[in-house]
Short mmCIF file of C-alpha atoms in Angstrom, two decimals:
data_model
loop_
_atom_site.label_atom_id
_atom_site.label_comp_id
_atom_site.label_asym_id
_atom_site.label_seq_id
_atom_site.Cartn_x
_atom_site.Cartn_y
_atom_site.Cartn_z
CA SER S 1 0.00 0.00 0.00
CA GLN S 2 1.09 3.58 -0.59
CA GLN S 3 2.94 5.20 2.28
CA GLY S 4 2.15 8.75 1.22
CA GLU S 5 -1.18 10.22 0.31
CA GLU S 6 -1.44 13.58 -1.37
CA ASP S 7 -4.23 16.06 -0.98
CA PRO S 8 -5.84 17.44 -3.06
CA GLN S 9 -5.76 15.01 -5.98
CA ALA S 10 -6.12 17.92 -8.37
CA LEU S 11 -5.64 21.67 -8.01
CA SER S 12 -6.35 24.41 -10.54
CA ILE S 13 -5.17 27.98 -9.91
CA GLN S 14 -4.41 31.19 -11.79
CA GLU S 15 -0.90 32.29 -12.62
CA GLY S 16 0.58 34.31 -9.78
CA GLU S 17 -1.39 32.54 -7.06
CA ASN S 18 0.18 30.24 -4.51
CA ALA S 19 -0.33 26.48 -4.65
CA THR S 20 -0.32 24.28 -1.57
CA MET S 21 -0.20 20.50 -1.66
CA ASN S 22 -0.28 18.20 1.33
CA CYS S 23 1.13 14.77 1.98
CA SER S 24 0.38 12.39 4.82
CA TYR S 25 2.27 9.22 5.62
CA LYS S 26 1.88 6.30 7.97
CA THR S 27 5.21 5.20 9.44
CA SER S 28 8.27 6.89 10.89
CA ILE S 29 10.57 8.30 8.24
CA ASN S 30 14.14 9.37 7.77
CA ASN S 31 13.36 11.96 5.13
CA LEU S 32 10.58 13.15 2.86
CA GLN S 33 11.10 14.26 -0.72
CA TRP S 34 8.98 16.03 -3.31
CA TYR S 35 9.18 15.27 -7.02
CA ARG S 36 7.59 16.85 -10.07
CA GLN S 37 6.44 15.00 -13.18
CA ASN S 38 5.60 16.83 -16.36
CA SER S 39 3.15 15.07 -18.63
CA GLY S 40 4.77 12.10 -20.36
CA ARG S 41 8.12 12.55 -18.62
CA GLY S 42 10.08 11.06 -15.75
CA LEU S 43 10.09 12.45 -12.24
CA VAL S 44 12.41 15.26 -11.25
CA HIS S 45 13.58 15.75 -7.68
CA LEU S 46 12.59 19.09 -6.16
CA ILE S 47 13.51 19.13 -2.50
CA LEU S 48 14.36 16.86 0.43
CA ILE S 49 13.57 17.53 4.06
CA ARG S 50 15.06 15.45 6.86
CA SER S 51 12.99 14.13 9.74
CA ASN S 52 14.70 16.52 12.17
CA GLU S 53 13.90 19.57 10.03
CA ARG S 54 10.62 21.49 10.16
CA GLU S 55 10.88 23.79 7.16
CA LYS S 56 13.00 24.14 4.07
CA HIS S 57 13.10 26.60 1.20
CA SER S 58 14.34 26.34 -2.36
CA GLY S 59 13.58 29.25 -4.66
CA ARG S 60 9.78 29.52 -4.89
CA LEU S 61 9.32 26.23 -3.02
CA ARG S 62 8.65 25.94 0.69
CA VAL S 63 8.32 22.56 2.35
CA THR S 64 7.17 21.92 5.90
CA LEU S 65 7.29 18.70 7.85
CA ASP S 66 5.32 17.83 10.97
CA THR S 67 6.46 14.44 12.19
CA SER S 68 3.96 14.45 15.07
CA LYS S 69 1.13 14.62 12.54
CA LYS S 70 3.01 12.57 9.92
CA SER S 71 2.35 15.21 7.32
CA SER S 72 4.17 17.54 4.96
CA SER S 73 3.15 20.40 2.74
CA LEU S 74 4.64 21.84 -0.43
CA LEU S 75 3.98 25.50 -1.17
CA ILE S 76 4.75 26.95 -4.59
CA THR S 77 4.64 30.72 -4.48
CA ALA S 78 3.85 33.03 -7.40
CA SER S 79 2.93 30.10 -9.63
CA ARG S 80 3.64 30.07 -13.36
CA ALA S 81 2.07 28.17 -16.22
CA ALA S 82 5.30 26.15 -16.41
CA ASP S 83 4.58 24.80 -12.91
CA THR S 84 1.73 22.75 -14.39
CA ALA S 85 2.66 19.16 -13.55
CA SER S 86 1.98 16.32 -11.13
CA TYR S 87 3.68 16.57 -7.76
CA PHE S 88 4.55 13.51 -5.68
CA CYS S 89 5.78 13.14 -2.16
CA ALA S 90 8.09 10.24 -1.38
CA THR S 91 9.19 8.97 1.99
CA GLY S 92 12.54 7.44 2.78
CA LEU S 93 12.80 5.14 5.75
CA GLY S 94 16.57 5.50 6.03
CA GLU S 95 19.29 3.04 6.81
CA THR S 96 17.08 0.08 7.64
CA SER S 97 15.46 0.10 4.23
CA GLY S 98 18.44 1.23 2.25
CA SER S 99 17.72 3.75 -0.44
CA ARG S 100 14.13 2.85 -1.23
CA LEU S 101 11.44 5.49 -1.48
CA THR S 102 7.67 5.05 -1.25
CA PHE S 103 5.67 7.41 -3.44
CA GLY S 104 2.22 8.86 -2.95
CA GLU S 105 -0.40 9.06 -5.68
CA GLY S 106 0.33 12.65 -6.59
CA THR S 107 -1.40 16.00 -6.95
CA GLN S 108 -2.14 17.24 -10.46
CA LEU S 109 -1.51 20.99 -10.51
CA THR S 110 -2.83 23.13 -13.35
CA VAL S 111 -1.74 26.76 -13.50
CA ASN S 112 -3.89 28.77 -15.87
CA PRO S 113 -2.28 31.74 -17.67
CA ASN L 1 26.19 13.43 -19.40
CA ALA L 2 22.95 11.70 -20.45
CA GLY L 3 21.76 10.81 -16.92
CA VAL L 4 19.39 7.84 -16.97
CA THR L 5 18.42 6.41 -20.34
CA GLN L 6 15.77 3.82 -21.13
CA THR L 7 15.02 1.78 -24.21
CA PRO L 8 12.64 1.31 -25.85
CA LYS L 9 10.42 4.37 -25.42
CA PHE L 10 7.30 2.50 -26.47
CA GLN L 11 6.45 -1.16 -27.00
CA VAL L 12 3.38 -3.18 -27.91
CA LEU L 13 3.33 -6.86 -26.94
CA LYS L 14 0.87 -9.67 -27.30
CA THR L 15 -0.08 -11.67 -24.24
CA GLY L 16 2.57 -14.30 -23.56
CA GLN L 17 5.39 -12.55 -25.37
CA SER L 18 8.59 -11.69 -23.57
CA MET L 19 10.74 -8.60 -23.62
CA THR L 20 13.52 -6.84 -21.79
CA LEU L 21 13.50 -3.18 -20.84
CA GLN L 22 16.94 -1.65 -20.75
CA CYS L 23 18.20 1.05 -18.41
CA ALA L 24 21.62 2.68 -18.13
CA GLN L 25 23.03 5.52 -16.05
CA ASP L 26 26.27 7.42 -16.47
CA MET L 27 26.38 9.10 -13.05
CA ASN L 28 28.38 6.35 -11.30
CA HIS L 29 25.44 5.68 -8.97
CA ASN L 30 25.41 2.55 -6.84
CA SER L 31 21.64 2.06 -6.55
CA MET L 32 19.16 1.49 -9.35
CA TYR L 33 15.39 0.93 -9.38
CA TRP L 34 12.52 -0.17 -11.56
CA TYR L 35 9.05 1.29 -10.99
CA ARG L 36 5.73 1.02 -12.73
CA GLN L 37 3.19 3.84 -12.91
CA ASP L 38 -0.44 3.18 -13.65
CA PRO L 39 -2.99 5.89 -14.51
CA GLY L 40 -3.82 8.12 -11.58
CA MET L 41 -1.37 6.37 -9.31
CA GLY L 42 2.03 7.01 -7.93
CA LEU L 43 5.05 4.88 -8.62
CA ARG L 44 5.28 1.36 -7.29
CA LEU L 45 8.66 -0.27 -6.84
CA ILE L 46 9.14 -3.51 -8.77
CA TYR L 47 12.78 -4.34 -8.03
CA TYR L 48 15.83 -2.48 -6.93
CA SER L 49 19.56 -3.00 -6.80
CA ALA L 50 21.41 -1.38 -3.91
CA SER L 51 24.77 -2.10 -5.49
CA GLU L 52 26.35 -4.00 -8.35
CA GLY L 53 25.72 -7.71 -7.88
CA THR L 54 22.66 -7.39 -5.64
CA THR L 55 18.95 -7.21 -6.41
CA ASP L 56 15.90 -7.20 -4.16
CA LYS L 57 12.16 -7.36 -4.60
CA GLY L 58 10.06 -4.28 -4.19
CA GLU L 59 6.33 -3.90 -3.73
CA VAL L 60 5.13 -5.56 -6.97
CA PRO L 61 7.77 -8.05 -8.24
CA ASN L 62 5.50 -10.81 -9.55
CA GLY L 63 5.85 -11.40 -13.28
CA TYR L 64 9.20 -9.63 -13.53
CA ASN L 65 12.89 -10.45 -13.30
CA VAL L 66 15.87 -8.14 -13.21
CA SER L 67 19.57 -8.23 -13.96
CA ARG L 68 22.18 -5.80 -12.70
CA LEU L 69 24.56 -6.34 -15.57
CA ASN L 70 27.22 -3.97 -14.23
CA LYS L 71 27.27 -0.72 -12.31
CA ARG L 72 25.76 1.20 -15.24
CA GLU L 73 23.03 -1.13 -16.44
CA PHE L 74 19.90 -2.58 -14.84
CA SER L 75 17.43 -4.48 -17.02
CA LEU L 76 13.85 -5.56 -16.39
CA ARG L 77 12.47 -8.67 -18.06
CA LEU L 78 8.89 -9.74 -18.61
CA GLU L 79 8.98 -13.47 -19.35
CA SER L 80 5.32 -13.86 -20.32
CA ALA L 81 3.56 -10.52 -20.66
CA ALA L 82 0.01 -10.09 -19.38
CA PRO L 83 -2.48 -7.25 -20.00
CA SER L 84 -2.14 -6.31 -16.30
CA GLN L 85 1.45 -5.34 -17.05
CA THR L 86 0.33 -2.54 -19.36
CA SER L 87 1.91 0.45 -17.70
CA VAL L 88 4.63 3.06 -17.89
CA TYR L 89 7.93 1.77 -16.56
CA PHE L 90 10.51 4.07 -15.04
CA CYS L 91 14.08 3.33 -14.19
CA ALA L 92 15.90 5.43 -11.61
CA SER L 93 19.27 5.62 -9.96
CA SER L 94 20.45 7.26 -6.79
CA ALA L 95 23.57 8.70 -5.27
CA ARG L 96 24.05 8.32 -1.62
CA THR L 97 24.52 11.47 0.46
CA GLY L 98 24.77 10.43 4.08
CA SER L 99 21.57 8.54 4.76
CA GLN L 100 19.50 10.55 2.33
CA GLU L 101 19.03 9.55 -1.25
CA THR L 102 17.52 11.49 -4.10
CA GLN L 103 16.61 9.57 -7.19
CA TYR L 104 17.15 10.46 -10.84
CA PHE L 105 14.63 9.13 -13.30
CA GLY L 106 14.72 8.07 -16.90
CA PRO L 107 12.06 9.21 -19.40
CA GLY L 108 10.03 6.00 -19.14
CA THR L 109 8.97 3.09 -21.35
CA ARG L 110 5.31 2.90 -22.29
CA LEU L 111 4.25 -0.74 -22.57
CA LEU L 112 0.95 -1.94 -23.99
CA VAL L 113 0.11 -5.63 -23.67
CA LEU L 114 -2.77 -6.78 -25.85
#
């Protein structure tokens, strides 16, 4: 079964607005990662947050992690049409499971020009 | 530096046929993975190889076999294809940074089994 579950499944916003996607997971993790997938392409890594971190920034991306609630959020600020893609969270369990990641089902983001 | 490459890009098989999906990476990564992605779903791990010479089952290994040919190449074989194996297959590799790993993905192979 999927470790991560994204919410919402689909999100449609106007260019310039902020987009927030949420991810919940079930077991303790070592790290949580977000990936983007453009239509018909492979996944591209966006950002990684460790289990002992609460917030991380990268350009227009802001990720938060709440291990007590087993949840994470990805905020994309000042969205652009080029941000249209599917976004997946992936959890890493760390040393005991090697390098494996478990992916959620994704949020489809549409940014309208 | 091509990253992760996959061949073929698209394949149509008849039920019962066999085929091998090829994957290669030029980033000197130790770990490689095979995933499948079905419509509206995330990626599910089929097999992975933590290092050259080792392979392990993932979440959905039934109907598949893998070979880690060398550090660069990791192939996925369908011995007797079934319609349920219609999917998009992604290969990935990862570099280890401490205990965190980010994965680099190939462009995918779209497989249709009739």
